Each structure stands twice: as C-alpha cells, then as structure tokens.
Amino acid sequence: MVGALLAAGQAVARPYGERVTETTLDNGLKLILLEDHKAPVVVFQLYYRVGSRNERLGYTGLSHILEHITFKGTETVAPEEYSKIIQRNGGRTNAFTSQDNTTYFAMLASDRVGVVIDLEADRLAHLKVTDEQFLPERDVIMEERRLRIENDPVAELFEQLASTAYAAHPYQFPIIGWSSDIAQATLADVLAYHRTFYMPNNAFVVAVGDFDSAALTAKIREAFSPIERGPLPPNVRAIEPAQHGARRVELERPAQLPFVAMAHHVPNLLSPDAAALEVLSAILAGGDSARLHDELVYRSRLARSVGVSYDYTAIDPGLFTVYAQPLPGRTAAQSEAALTREIERIRRQAPSARELEKAKNGIESSFVFAQDSLFYQGMLLGEYELSGTWRRIDDYLPGVRAVTAEDVRRVAQTYLSPTNRTTAVLIPNPPIEGPAGGTPPSPAGID
C-alpha cells in the first residue's frame, strides 16, 4: 500500500505547471495538452463553456438537449455515425452536461486520435439537424427525465433542494431541465443556443496520453483553424444573495424509505476557506470511519447510507450538502436530528489531530492514486480550467496540507449555520413494493 502510494506519488511529483503545454489558436480555441506515455492511448476531451448555469427561465435543459442533438450529424457525417466511426477505430466516446460545461470525449489508440479531432471540428462547423431528427430526440430526453428524475424520488428531492436553496442563481435549474421546458423546446431554440455558445473561443481542448505535443497541436490547428471565432456569449451576471434564515421543502412521493438532505451555501476554490471545506467534507464523510458513517450507520443504527457533497471547482459558489437515508423503521426526523447534532459538534469543537491527519491523508491518497487514470487527469485539468485556470491544480494539495483543526471548526461555524441551511425531506407516500430508496445524483452531470 505504502509502496504503491509512493510510486504513484513519484509519477506526479512534477507539478502540472511543468508538464502541461498550453497553446491558444488564433480563433481563440485553447489547447491543454499533457503527455503521459505509460500506455499507447489518448484521451481527447472538448469542453464548451456552457451548461445549465447559462440557461434562463422557460429555456432550461437547452444545454443538455444540444448535447444530444450534436450527435445527429453534419453535411458529411450521417446521423448517429459519429460514435460508430469512433468504435470502428477501436475507441469509445460519450458526452455529458453539467451546471458549468458540456463536454465531449473519446479514448482511442494514439495513432487514431486524428479521427476524433476531425469529427469534432466537423460538427462544430457543420452541424446539420432537421425537425424529423429533433422531435424524436426530444421525446428521448423527456423519457430520460422520467427515468432519471421523476421515477427516482431521491433524485427529485435533490432537484427540489437546489430549486429551494437558490433564489437568484441559475444553479437552481436542473441540468436536464424542467419537464415543461423540454416539452416546448424547438429546433430553432436549440440551433440559436448552438450559435450563441458553440464557438472555438468559448471552448478548449484537453488531451492526455501518448502523443507528441507539437505534433498534436499541429493536427488540432489544421482541423480547427478554419473555424472563425464568434462573439463571446453573455456573462452570467446572477449573484446569489446571502441567505438569512432556514428554508425547508418536503416532497411526497411513492418510495420505501425517507431521505433527508441539508444544504448550505459555501464558496468555491477561489476562497481561502475552500481547502478547509474539503477537509471538513472528509472528516464528516470520507469513508466508513468518518463521523457521519460512524455515528449514524455504525453506532446509532439510524441510517443505511450517509454522505457529503461539495463541488470544490464549481465556477460560482455552490452548496455543501450533508445527507442520510434512514434504515427501515427509522424516520427522517431521527436522521435529521442526528445530522444536526454532528454539524453542531464540529461547529463547537475542532477535530482531533489524529482525525485531521486521517482526513488529509485520505484526500491526498485519493488525489495521487487518481493520477493513474488518463481520463481523470483530463477531467481535473478541465474542471480547473473552467473555474479559471488549470494551473491552480498545483495549489490543491499544499492548500489541504496547510489546513488546521481550528480552520475546520471555523468554516463549519461560518457556513453550516442553521440560518444558511436548506433542508429537504422525502416523505414516502404511500409505501410501495420495489427497490429501496434511490441514489444521490451524480456530480458528473447528465450524459
């Protein structure tokens, strides 16, 4: 275990700032390239700086709809042919939409990366969609929403939590969109959205793997340079006002078990408090020996699962959410009371030195081991670039290591206050037969 950690640590001993090549083409497309020659493969990711954060009332879900529509073909590539071409070349591909971005990615053998580069440049410049293609795909997305949200009471609860916690910021919108907005979306809406946000100067490429950076830059330049830059999309001006009182929402849905989630407004990595919030997250829910699991699952036998969600790299300040699903026979009120006790405990008393060290070690080992994944390294570069610059990655572990026990207590005292809290409770009504509960939504977004 220690030997493996040291070996992985040696692989990332050099800072990202020394290993990444950054280039910006004349049309504004930024290239972030990281050579990693341990296997003859390349992960290619194309990020567009558009997600549900960029949407507005009545037009939610457009980012995700457009993600689907871009697979409908171009003047030279037939509908749905994109993925088949990648597969014929031995690769795999997909895409996802989040609050902050829409990302297309593929993993191929090193000598085939030119295939995805040409395909991505083609669909950026020559997207071609008709109503005959759009309308059935809109129905597919409606069905996706029914499956992922409306038939999953926990996912629907998290949707209600966000829409209650935010008063002004578009983070209140579901990534997949409200059902009524999806139903009334038109092809004209989607194509206008494409013209507004899909342009080289609102995008960037991340590539990680077995390639020569100069040669890959030349290939990307050849494919994308003919695409002209466009006018920059409008900024997101909304700033969430401070919350000055508890908020609460209850959702009644057929389910076997209740669920409770408590969200608090917190800053992102641009704040000096962000590293302490990361450590706080690990102390509360960083494994089976962390506080919430130890108290609610192991000792009190109140909950079947617990967790914390905190998006460190969100573009705008987000939520720090603690949640629990009670065991059969236990109530949401019991879990809510237990979560509240644990929050108040960390607000009053700093963690022990041993607890702090364990949390930091867990964060560091997770970060180091993840470097073995080309895809993870690409995601890391992409998420940091979206939040400002990928260069901040090298500040992450030093920031975590510098956190003190008092820092953890202070950020808990500051941000996890009752007046900064939105509580969402799932009330099973009526009980039905079937799989217990549901699962919290994936932080990766909707694909």
Tab-separated table of C-alpha atoms in Angstrom:
chain	number	residue	atom	x	y	z
A	1	MET	CA	0.000	0.000	0.000
A	2	VAL	CA	2.714	2.455	1.038
A	3	GLY	CA	4.950	1.368	-1.832
A	4	ALA	CA	2.132	1.819	-4.358
A	5	LEU	CA	1.328	5.253	-2.985
A	6	LEU	CA	4.964	6.306	-3.198
A	7	ALA	CA	5.207	5.014	-6.778
A	8	ALA	CA	2.072	6.858	-7.813
A	9	GLY	CA	3.295	9.946	-5.988
A	10	GLN	CA	6.569	9.867	-7.876
A	11	ALA	CA	4.598	9.806	-11.144
A	12	VAL	CA	3.027	13.148	-10.281
A	13	ALA	CA	5.981	14.590	-8.397
A	14	ARG	CA	6.465	17.204	-11.089
A	15	PRO	CA	3.822	19.934	-10.897
A	16	TYR	CA	1.223	20.153	-13.638
A	17	GLY	CA	2.649	23.571	-14.423
A	18	GLU	CA	5.855	21.883	-15.597
A	19	ARG	CA	4.210	19.081	-17.556
A	20	VAL	CA	1.305	20.723	-19.386
A	21	THR	CA	1.622	22.521	-22.710
A	22	GLU	CA	-0.865	25.343	-23.270
A	23	THR	CA	-1.483	26.928	-26.652
A	24	THR	CA	-4.228	29.229	-27.910
A	25	LEU	CA	-5.078	29.238	-31.621
A	26	ASP	CA	-5.808	32.473	-33.471
A	27	ASN	CA	-9.550	31.732	-33.307
A	28	GLY	CA	-9.439	31.512	-29.507
A	29	LEU	CA	-9.506	27.718	-29.065
A	30	LYS	CA	-7.253	26.827	-26.143
A	31	LEU	CA	-5.293	23.559	-26.116
A	32	ILE	CA	-4.222	21.997	-22.814
A	33	LEU	CA	-2.010	19.002	-23.544
A	34	LEU	CA	-0.433	16.590	-21.069
A	35	GLU	CA	1.888	13.882	-22.358
A	36	ASP	CA	1.676	10.587	-20.457
A	37	HIS	CA	3.379	7.700	-22.234
A	38	LYS	CA	2.586	4.795	-19.929
A	39	ALA	CA	0.124	3.320	-22.459
A	40	PRO	CA	-0.385	3.861	-26.236
A	41	VAL	CA	-3.730	5.639	-25.844
A	42	VAL	CA	-5.024	9.199	-25.817
A	43	VAL	CA	-7.987	10.755	-24.011
A	44	PHE	CA	-9.334	13.671	-26.025
A	45	GLN	CA	-11.860	15.990	-24.336
A	46	LEU	CA	-13.529	19.028	-25.899
A	47	TYR	CA	-15.088	21.384	-23.348
A	48	TYR	CA	-17.669	24.054	-24.174
A	49	ARG	CA	-18.171	26.689	-21.506
A	50	VAL	CA	-21.939	26.222	-21.410
A	51	GLY	CA	-24.147	24.287	-19.011
A	52	SER	CA	-27.342	24.755	-17.048
A	53	ARG	CA	-25.640	27.777	-15.400
A	54	ASN	CA	-26.082	29.623	-18.717
A	55	GLU	CA	-29.806	28.937	-19.068
A	56	ARG	CA	-32.850	31.039	-18.140
A	57	LEU	CA	-36.455	30.582	-17.063
A	58	GLY	CA	-38.524	28.855	-19.714
A	59	TYR	CA	-35.425	27.612	-21.529
A	60	THR	CA	-33.908	25.170	-19.040
A	61	GLY	CA	-32.380	21.982	-20.372
A	62	LEU	CA	-31.163	23.503	-23.655
A	63	SER	CA	-27.509	22.683	-22.911
A	64	HIS	CA	-28.357	19.017	-22.441
A	65	ILE	CA	-30.704	18.909	-25.441
A	66	LEU	CA	-27.959	20.367	-27.607
A	67	GLU	CA	-25.508	17.762	-26.350
A	68	HIS	CA	-27.877	15.099	-27.715
A	69	ILE	CA	-28.526	16.937	-30.952
A	70	THR	CA	-24.862	17.295	-31.879
A	71	PHE	CA	-24.768	13.547	-32.498
A	72	LYS	CA	-27.362	13.962	-35.274
A	73	GLY	CA	-24.822	14.537	-37.975
A	74	THR	CA	-23.290	17.099	-40.284
A	75	GLU	CA	-23.166	17.696	-44.010
A	76	THR	CA	-20.731	14.800	-44.382
A	77	VAL	CA	-21.352	12.582	-41.331
A	78	ALA	CA	-24.692	10.754	-41.186
A	79	PRO	CA	-26.920	10.814	-38.072
A	80	GLU	CA	-25.530	8.674	-35.217
A	81	GLU	CA	-22.493	7.869	-37.398
A	82	TYR	CA	-20.085	9.753	-35.111
A	83	SER	CA	-19.991	7.062	-32.420
A	84	LYS	CA	-19.827	4.260	-34.993
A	85	ILE	CA	-16.753	5.821	-36.600
A	86	ILE	CA	-15.038	6.041	-33.224
A	87	GLN	CA	-15.955	2.413	-32.475
A	88	ARG	CA	-14.703	1.223	-35.874
A	89	ASN	CA	-11.377	2.802	-34.960
A	90	GLY	CA	-11.257	0.883	-31.692
A	91	GLY	CA	-12.233	3.780	-29.462
A	92	ARG	CA	-15.112	4.733	-27.222
A	93	THR	CA	-16.847	8.058	-26.861
A	94	ASN	CA	-19.571	9.860	-24.957
A	95	ALA	CA	-20.538	13.291	-23.666
A	96	PHE	CA	-22.056	14.890	-20.602
A	97	THR	CA	-23.585	18.161	-19.491
A	98	SER	CA	-23.118	19.719	-16.073
A	99	GLN	CA	-24.016	23.009	-14.437
A	100	ASP	CA	-20.872	24.640	-15.834
A	101	ASN	CA	-19.987	22.886	-19.082
A	102	THR	CA	-20.783	20.492	-21.895
A	103	THR	CA	-18.015	18.042	-22.686
A	104	TYR	CA	-17.425	15.553	-25.491
A	105	PHE	CA	-14.740	12.944	-25.064
A	106	ALA	CA	-13.170	9.929	-26.699
A	107	MET	CA	-10.433	7.464	-25.860
A	108	LEU	CA	-8.519	5.973	-28.789
A	109	ALA	CA	-5.217	4.371	-29.667
A	110	SER	CA	-2.516	7.004	-30.056
A	111	ASP	CA	-2.315	6.650	-33.828
A	112	ARG	CA	-6.099	7.210	-34.213
A	113	VAL	CA	-6.545	10.451	-32.279
A	114	GLY	CA	-6.779	12.364	-35.554
A	115	VAL	CA	-10.155	10.690	-36.167
A	116	VAL	CA	-11.874	12.361	-33.226
A	117	ILE	CA	-10.154	15.690	-33.906
A	118	ASP	CA	-11.579	15.779	-37.440
A	119	LEU	CA	-15.026	14.692	-36.237
A	120	GLU	CA	-15.206	17.355	-33.508
A	121	ALA	CA	-14.076	20.133	-35.823
A	122	ASP	CA	-16.642	18.999	-38.390
A	123	ARG	CA	-19.627	19.039	-36.035
A	124	LEU	CA	-18.630	22.390	-34.563
A	125	ALA	CA	-18.554	23.952	-38.030
A	126	HIS	CA	-21.195	21.947	-39.915
A	127	LEU	CA	-23.895	20.723	-37.520
A	128	LYS	CA	-26.978	19.782	-39.549
A	129	VAL	CA	-30.263	18.844	-37.848
A	130	THR	CA	-33.844	18.698	-39.106
A	131	ASP	CA	-37.165	18.635	-37.247
A	132	GLU	CA	-37.512	14.975	-38.267
A	133	GLN	CA	-34.376	14.290	-36.189
A	134	PHE	CA	-35.030	16.784	-33.411
A	135	LEU	CA	-38.578	15.890	-32.354
A	136	PRO	CA	-37.965	12.156	-31.674
A	137	GLU	CA	-34.768	13.058	-29.796
A	138	ARG	CA	-36.732	15.496	-27.631
A	139	ASP	CA	-39.044	12.601	-26.756
A	140	VAL	CA	-35.989	10.531	-25.827
A	141	ILE	CA	-34.865	13.279	-23.445
A	142	MET	CA	-38.350	13.501	-21.914
A	143	GLU	CA	-38.155	9.763	-21.263
A	144	GLU	CA	-34.639	10.179	-19.835
A	145	ARG	CA	-36.000	12.762	-17.399
A	146	ARG	CA	-38.854	10.464	-16.371
A	147	LEU	CA	-36.394	7.620	-15.791
A	148	ARG	CA	-33.657	9.555	-14.004
A	149	ILE	CA	-35.650	12.118	-12.031
A	150	GLU	CA	-39.380	11.525	-11.869
A	151	ASN	CA	-39.044	7.786	-11.204
A	152	ASP	CA	-36.236	8.333	-8.680
A	153	PRO	CA	-37.599	10.079	-5.575
A	154	VAL	CA	-34.136	10.854	-4.192
A	155	ALA	CA	-33.028	12.485	-7.446
A	156	GLU	CA	-36.249	14.508	-7.453
A	157	LEU	CA	-35.580	15.521	-3.840
A	158	PHE	CA	-32.132	16.879	-4.784
A	159	GLU	CA	-33.777	18.785	-7.628
A	160	GLN	CA	-36.224	20.341	-5.141
A	161	LEU	CA	-33.365	21.083	-2.743
A	162	ALA	CA	-31.458	23.120	-5.340
A	163	SER	CA	-34.524	24.991	-6.535
A	164	THR	CA	-35.260	25.992	-2.922
A	165	ALA	CA	-31.698	26.798	-1.834
A	166	TYR	CA	-31.058	29.241	-4.717
A	167	ALA	CA	-33.176	32.353	-5.080
A	168	ALA	CA	-31.349	34.122	-7.918
A	169	HIS	CA	-28.580	31.956	-9.337
A	170	PRO	CA	-29.227	29.543	-12.228
A	171	TYR	CA	-27.651	26.699	-10.247
A	172	GLN	CA	-31.280	26.292	-9.158
A	173	PHE	CA	-32.118	24.817	-12.593
A	174	PRO	CA	-31.990	21.039	-13.150
A	175	ILE	CA	-29.227	20.132	-15.592
A	176	ILE	CA	-31.687	18.058	-17.599
A	177	GLY	CA	-34.231	20.913	-17.491
A	178	TRP	CA	-37.771	21.225	-16.212
A	179	SER	CA	-40.183	18.887	-17.967
A	180	SER	CA	-42.360	21.711	-19.336
A	181	ASP	CA	-39.305	23.494	-20.772
A	182	ILE	CA	-38.084	20.357	-22.549
A	183	ALA	CA	-41.564	19.741	-23.963
A	184	GLN	CA	-41.788	23.199	-25.522
A	185	ALA	CA	-38.192	23.447	-26.772
A	186	THR	CA	-37.945	23.883	-30.535
A	187	LEU	CA	-35.234	23.151	-33.044
A	188	ALA	CA	-34.922	26.904	-33.584
A	189	ASP	CA	-34.244	27.363	-29.842
A	190	VAL	CA	-31.538	24.717	-29.920
A	191	LEU	CA	-29.812	25.999	-33.060
A	192	ALA	CA	-29.835	29.554	-31.685
A	193	TYR	CA	-28.266	28.187	-28.496
A	194	HIS	CA	-25.626	26.453	-30.618
A	195	ARG	CA	-24.797	29.692	-32.440
A	196	THR	CA	-24.511	31.526	-29.109
A	197	PHE	CA	-22.276	29.140	-27.211
A	198	TYR	CA	-20.568	26.751	-29.620
A	199	MET	CA	-17.535	28.584	-30.998
A	200	PRO	CA	-13.811	27.986	-30.710
A	201	ASN	CA	-13.267	30.960	-28.415
A	202	ASN	CA	-15.821	29.542	-25.947
A	203	ALA	CA	-14.192	26.104	-25.900
A	204	PHE	CA	-10.969	24.362	-25.028
A	205	VAL	CA	-9.360	21.005	-25.712
A	206	VAL	CA	-7.785	18.796	-23.083
A	207	ALA	CA	-5.732	15.832	-24.289
A	208	VAL	CA	-3.828	13.416	-22.060
A	209	GLY	CA	-1.833	10.419	-23.185
A	210	ASP	CA	0.749	9.045	-25.543
A	211	PHE	CA	1.403	11.802	-28.081
A	212	ASP	CA	3.930	14.415	-29.059
A	213	SER	CA	2.539	17.809	-28.028
A	214	ALA	CA	3.953	19.683	-31.011
A	215	ALA	CA	2.562	17.154	-33.491
A	216	LEU	CA	-0.843	17.050	-31.774
A	217	THR	CA	-1.011	20.844	-31.694
A	218	ALA	CA	-0.315	20.913	-35.429
A	219	LYS	CA	-3.095	18.391	-36.097
A	220	ILE	CA	-5.646	20.291	-33.979
A	221	ARG	CA	-4.589	23.568	-35.591
A	222	GLU	CA	-5.109	22.083	-39.049
A	223	ALA	CA	-8.621	20.867	-38.183
A	224	PHE	CA	-9.952	23.782	-36.127
A	225	SER	CA	-8.185	26.871	-37.514
A	226	PRO	CA	-10.606	27.281	-40.459
A	227	ILE	CA	-13.446	27.803	-37.928
A	228	GLU	CA	-13.837	31.500	-37.205
A	229	ARG	CA	-14.165	32.861	-33.695
A	230	GLY	CA	-17.581	34.264	-32.708
A	231	PRO	CA	-18.867	36.971	-30.399
A	232	LEU	CA	-18.362	35.904	-26.789
A	233	PRO	CA	-21.582	34.661	-25.126
A	234	PRO	CA	-23.239	36.823	-22.470
A	235	ASN	CA	-21.807	36.560	-18.980
A	236	VAL	CA	-23.800	35.006	-16.167
A	237	ARG	CA	-24.489	38.067	-14.040
A	238	ALA	CA	-26.629	36.464	-11.325
A	239	ILE	CA	-25.107	36.521	-7.847
A	240	GLU	CA	-26.846	34.509	-5.161
A	241	PRO	CA	-27.772	36.791	-2.236
A	242	ALA	CA	-26.861	35.778	1.298
A	243	GLN	CA	-29.382	33.508	2.994
A	244	HIS	CA	-30.728	34.865	6.297
A	245	GLY	CA	-32.989	32.109	7.534
A	246	ALA	CA	-33.700	28.417	7.342
A	247	ARG	CA	-35.543	27.087	4.306
A	248	ARG	CA	-37.345	23.792	4.018
A	249	VAL	CA	-39.006	21.686	1.377
A	250	GLU	CA	-40.858	18.394	1.701
A	251	LEU	CA	-41.510	16.012	-1.150
A	252	GLU	CA	-44.174	13.328	-1.013
A	253	ARG	CA	-43.530	10.521	-3.477
A	254	PRO	CA	-44.031	6.749	-3.623
A	255	ALA	CA	-40.918	5.323	-2.008
A	256	GLN	CA	-39.925	2.696	0.502
A	257	LEU	CA	-37.671	4.874	2.627
A	258	PRO	CA	-37.473	8.561	3.521
A	259	PHE	CA	-34.405	10.686	2.793
A	260	VAL	CA	-33.083	13.918	4.276
A	261	ALA	CA	-30.561	16.383	2.817
A	262	MET	CA	-29.280	19.652	4.320
A	263	ALA	CA	-27.573	22.165	2.007
A	264	HIS	CA	-25.506	25.226	2.968
A	265	HIS	CA	-24.176	27.980	0.698
A	266	VAL	CA	-20.361	27.866	0.587
A	267	PRO	CA	-17.566	29.387	-1.532
A	268	ASN	CA	-15.580	27.612	-4.263
A	269	LEU	CA	-11.834	27.212	-4.729
A	270	LEU	CA	-11.388	30.964	-5.207
A	271	SER	CA	-11.918	31.363	-1.459
A	272	PRO	CA	-9.151	30.700	1.092
A	273	ASP	CA	-11.783	28.681	3.005
A	274	ALA	CA	-12.215	26.112	0.216
A	275	ALA	CA	-9.403	23.793	1.333
A	276	ALA	CA	-10.789	23.716	4.880
A	277	LEU	CA	-14.231	22.833	3.478
A	278	GLU	CA	-12.620	19.940	1.570
A	279	VAL	CA	-11.099	18.661	4.795
A	280	LEU	CA	-14.390	19.186	6.635
A	281	SER	CA	-16.098	17.067	3.981
A	282	ALA	CA	-13.576	14.259	4.534
A	283	ILE	CA	-13.932	14.421	8.319
A	284	LEU	CA	-17.697	14.113	8.052
A	285	ALA	CA	-17.987	11.557	5.261
A	286	GLY	CA	-14.564	10.469	3.956
A	287	GLY	CA	-15.113	6.747	4.376
A	288	ASP	CA	-16.682	4.247	6.766
A	289	SER	CA	-14.725	5.525	9.769
A	290	ALA	CA	-15.693	9.166	9.175
A	291	ARG	CA	-18.037	10.852	11.626
A	292	LEU	CA	-21.386	10.531	9.864
A	293	HIS	CA	-20.998	6.867	8.961
A	294	ASP	CA	-19.535	6.001	12.342
A	295	GLU	CA	-22.362	7.683	14.263
A	296	LEU	CA	-25.472	7.266	12.083
A	297	VAL	CA	-24.736	3.933	10.374
A	298	TYR	CA	-22.493	2.029	12.780
A	299	ARG	CA	-23.255	3.211	16.318
A	300	SER	CA	-26.853	4.528	16.291
A	301	ARG	CA	-28.121	2.243	13.513
A	302	LEU	CA	-30.239	5.121	12.241
A	303	ALA	CA	-29.211	5.269	8.587
A	304	ARG	CA	-28.395	2.865	5.756
A	305	SER	CA	-26.270	5.495	3.970
A	306	VAL	CA	-24.819	8.956	4.600
A	307	GLY	CA	-22.716	11.388	2.607
A	308	VAL	CA	-21.481	14.879	1.862
A	309	SER	CA	-21.448	16.688	-1.474
A	310	TYR	CA	-19.179	19.686	-2.098
A	311	ASP	CA	-18.131	20.850	-5.586
A	312	TYR	CA	-14.736	22.427	-4.956
A	313	THR	CA	-14.218	23.581	-8.568
A	314	ALA	CA	-17.677	24.979	-9.372
A	315	ILE	CA	-17.454	28.236	-11.321
A	316	ASP	CA	-19.666	30.050	-8.815
A	317	PRO	CA	-20.157	29.420	-5.087
A	318	GLY	CA	-22.177	26.271	-4.516
A	319	LEU	CA	-23.616	24.068	-1.802
A	320	PHE	CA	-22.170	21.913	0.961
A	321	THR	CA	-24.776	19.201	1.426
A	322	VAL	CA	-24.973	16.504	4.091
A	323	TYR	CA	-27.498	13.729	3.613
A	324	ALA	CA	-28.733	10.469	5.061
A	325	GLN	CA	-31.210	7.740	4.203
A	326	PRO	CA	-32.783	6.131	7.300
A	327	LEU	CA	-32.875	2.397	7.813
A	328	PRO	CA	-36.317	0.740	7.608
A	329	GLY	CA	-38.180	1.518	10.814
A	330	ARG	CA	-36.262	4.744	11.363
A	331	THR	CA	-37.580	8.181	10.482
A	332	ALA	CA	-36.304	11.159	8.544
A	333	ALA	CA	-36.712	13.230	11.720
A	334	GLN	CA	-34.288	10.946	13.567
A	335	SER	CA	-31.713	11.233	10.780
A	336	GLU	CA	-32.181	14.992	10.545
A	337	ALA	CA	-31.665	15.330	14.306
A	338	ALA	CA	-28.541	13.149	14.158
A	339	LEU	CA	-27.085	15.101	11.223
A	340	THR	CA	-27.789	18.333	13.091
A	341	ARG	CA	-26.013	17.024	16.208
A	342	GLU	CA	-22.923	16.118	14.175
A	343	ILE	CA	-22.911	19.510	12.464
A	344	GLU	CA	-23.215	21.322	15.788
A	345	ARG	CA	-20.453	19.155	17.266
A	346	ILE	CA	-17.948	20.128	14.571
A	347	ARG	CA	-19.074	23.766	14.807
A	348	ARG	CA	-18.292	23.826	18.538
A	349	GLN	CA	-15.163	21.709	18.766
A	350	ALA	CA	-12.226	21.354	16.397
A	351	PRO	CA	-11.366	17.824	15.216
A	352	SER	CA	-8.578	15.926	16.941
A	353	ALA	CA	-5.074	15.896	15.486
A	354	ARG	CA	-5.491	12.231	14.520
A	355	GLU	CA	-8.818	12.875	12.815
A	356	LEU	CA	-7.380	15.825	10.906
A	357	GLU	CA	-4.367	13.819	9.757
A	358	LYS	CA	-6.540	10.909	8.630
A	359	ALA	CA	-8.761	13.221	6.592
A	360	LYS	CA	-5.798	14.904	4.906
A	361	ASN	CA	-4.134	11.563	4.172
A	362	GLY	CA	-7.365	10.306	2.604
A	363	ILE	CA	-7.652	13.356	0.358
A	364	GLU	CA	-4.010	13.136	-0.673
A	365	SER	CA	-4.059	9.407	-1.406
A	366	SER	CA	-7.266	9.745	-3.468
A	367	PHE	CA	-5.694	12.563	-5.460
A	368	VAL	CA	-2.432	10.698	-6.035
A	369	PHE	CA	-3.949	7.338	-6.966
A	370	ALA	CA	-6.331	9.036	-9.398
A	371	GLN	CA	-3.326	10.182	-11.422
A	372	ASP	CA	-3.103	6.668	-12.846
A	373	SER	CA	-6.223	7.448	-14.899
A	374	LEU	CA	-5.717	9.409	-18.100
A	375	PHE	CA	-9.403	10.290	-18.082
A	376	TYR	CA	-9.271	11.593	-14.514
A	377	GLN	CA	-6.257	13.751	-15.298
A	378	GLY	CA	-8.145	15.218	-18.234
A	379	MET	CA	-11.210	15.865	-16.082
A	380	LEU	CA	-9.054	17.509	-13.444
A	381	LEU	CA	-7.479	19.840	-15.993
A	382	GLY	CA	-10.883	20.607	-17.489
A	383	GLU	CA	-12.625	21.349	-14.200
A	384	TYR	CA	-9.866	23.670	-13.035
A	385	GLU	CA	-9.727	25.436	-16.395
A	386	LEU	CA	-13.483	26.041	-16.222
A	387	SER	CA	-13.080	27.632	-12.808
A	388	GLY	CA	-10.347	29.966	-14.048
A	389	THR	CA	-7.127	28.159	-14.839
A	390	TRP	CA	-5.811	24.596	-14.742
A	391	ARG	CA	-2.655	25.974	-13.091
A	392	ARG	CA	-4.434	26.050	-9.718
A	393	ILE	CA	-4.246	22.240	-9.553
A	394	ASP	CA	-0.766	22.557	-8.116
A	395	ASP	CA	-2.161	24.612	-5.223
A	396	TYR	CA	-4.644	21.907	-4.178
A	397	LEU	CA	-2.565	19.571	-2.011
A	398	PRO	CA	-0.458	22.354	-0.419
A	399	GLY	CA	-3.735	24.077	0.464
A	400	VAL	CA	-5.147	20.917	2.036
A	401	ARG	CA	-1.906	20.241	3.950
A	402	ALA	CA	-1.993	23.762	5.431
A	403	VAL	CA	-5.491	23.367	6.921
A	404	THR	CA	-5.542	23.373	10.724
A	405	ALA	CA	-8.070	21.841	13.088
A	406	GLU	CA	-9.233	25.332	14.010
A	407	ASP	CA	-9.702	26.143	10.287
A	408	VAL	CA	-12.106	23.197	10.031
A	409	ARG	CA	-14.085	24.294	13.094
A	410	ARG	CA	-14.143	27.892	11.848
A	411	VAL	CA	-15.537	27.087	8.376
A	412	ALA	CA	-18.102	24.756	9.943
A	413	GLN	CA	-19.118	27.538	12.347
A	414	THR	CA	-19.238	30.079	9.496
A	415	TYR	CA	-21.054	28.159	6.771
A	416	LEU	CA	-23.003	25.284	8.376
A	417	SER	CA	-25.236	27.565	10.407
A	418	PRO	CA	-28.995	26.927	10.691
A	419	THR	CA	-29.763	30.273	9.038
A	420	ASN	CA	-27.694	29.284	5.979
A	421	ARG	CA	-29.414	25.909	5.660
A	422	THR	CA	-31.999	24.464	3.303
A	423	THR	CA	-33.426	21.130	4.416
A	424	ALA	CA	-35.187	18.772	2.034
A	425	VAL	CA	-37.130	15.748	3.277
A	426	LEU	CA	-38.542	12.899	1.228
A	427	ILE	CA	-41.769	11.564	2.731
A	428	PRO	CA	-42.727	8.137	1.344
A	429	ASN	CA	-46.354	8.335	0.294
A	430	PRO	CA	-47.675	5.742	0.002
A	431	PRO	CA	-45.163	2.929	0.615
A	432	ILE	CA	-44.743	0.695	-2.418
A	433	GLU	CA	-43.013	-2.553	-3.165
A	434	GLY	CA	-39.728	-2.297	-5.003
A	435	PRO	CA	-36.058	-1.388	-4.622
A	436	ALA	CA	-35.320	0.656	-1.511
A	437	GLY	CA	-34.887	4.386	-1.947
A	438	GLY	CA	-32.674	5.744	-4.668
A	439	THR	CA	-29.244	7.197	-5.158
A	440	PRO	CA	-27.968	10.747	-4.859
A	441	PRO	CA	-27.404	12.435	-8.227
A	442	SER	CA	-24.037	12.009	-9.883
A	443	PRO	CA	-21.772	15.059	-9.539
A	444	ALA	CA	-20.568	14.391	-13.076
A	445	GLY	CA	-23.809	15.680	-14.546
A	446	ILE	CA	-26.202	14.253	-17.104
A	447	ASP	CA	-24.985	12.345	-20.143
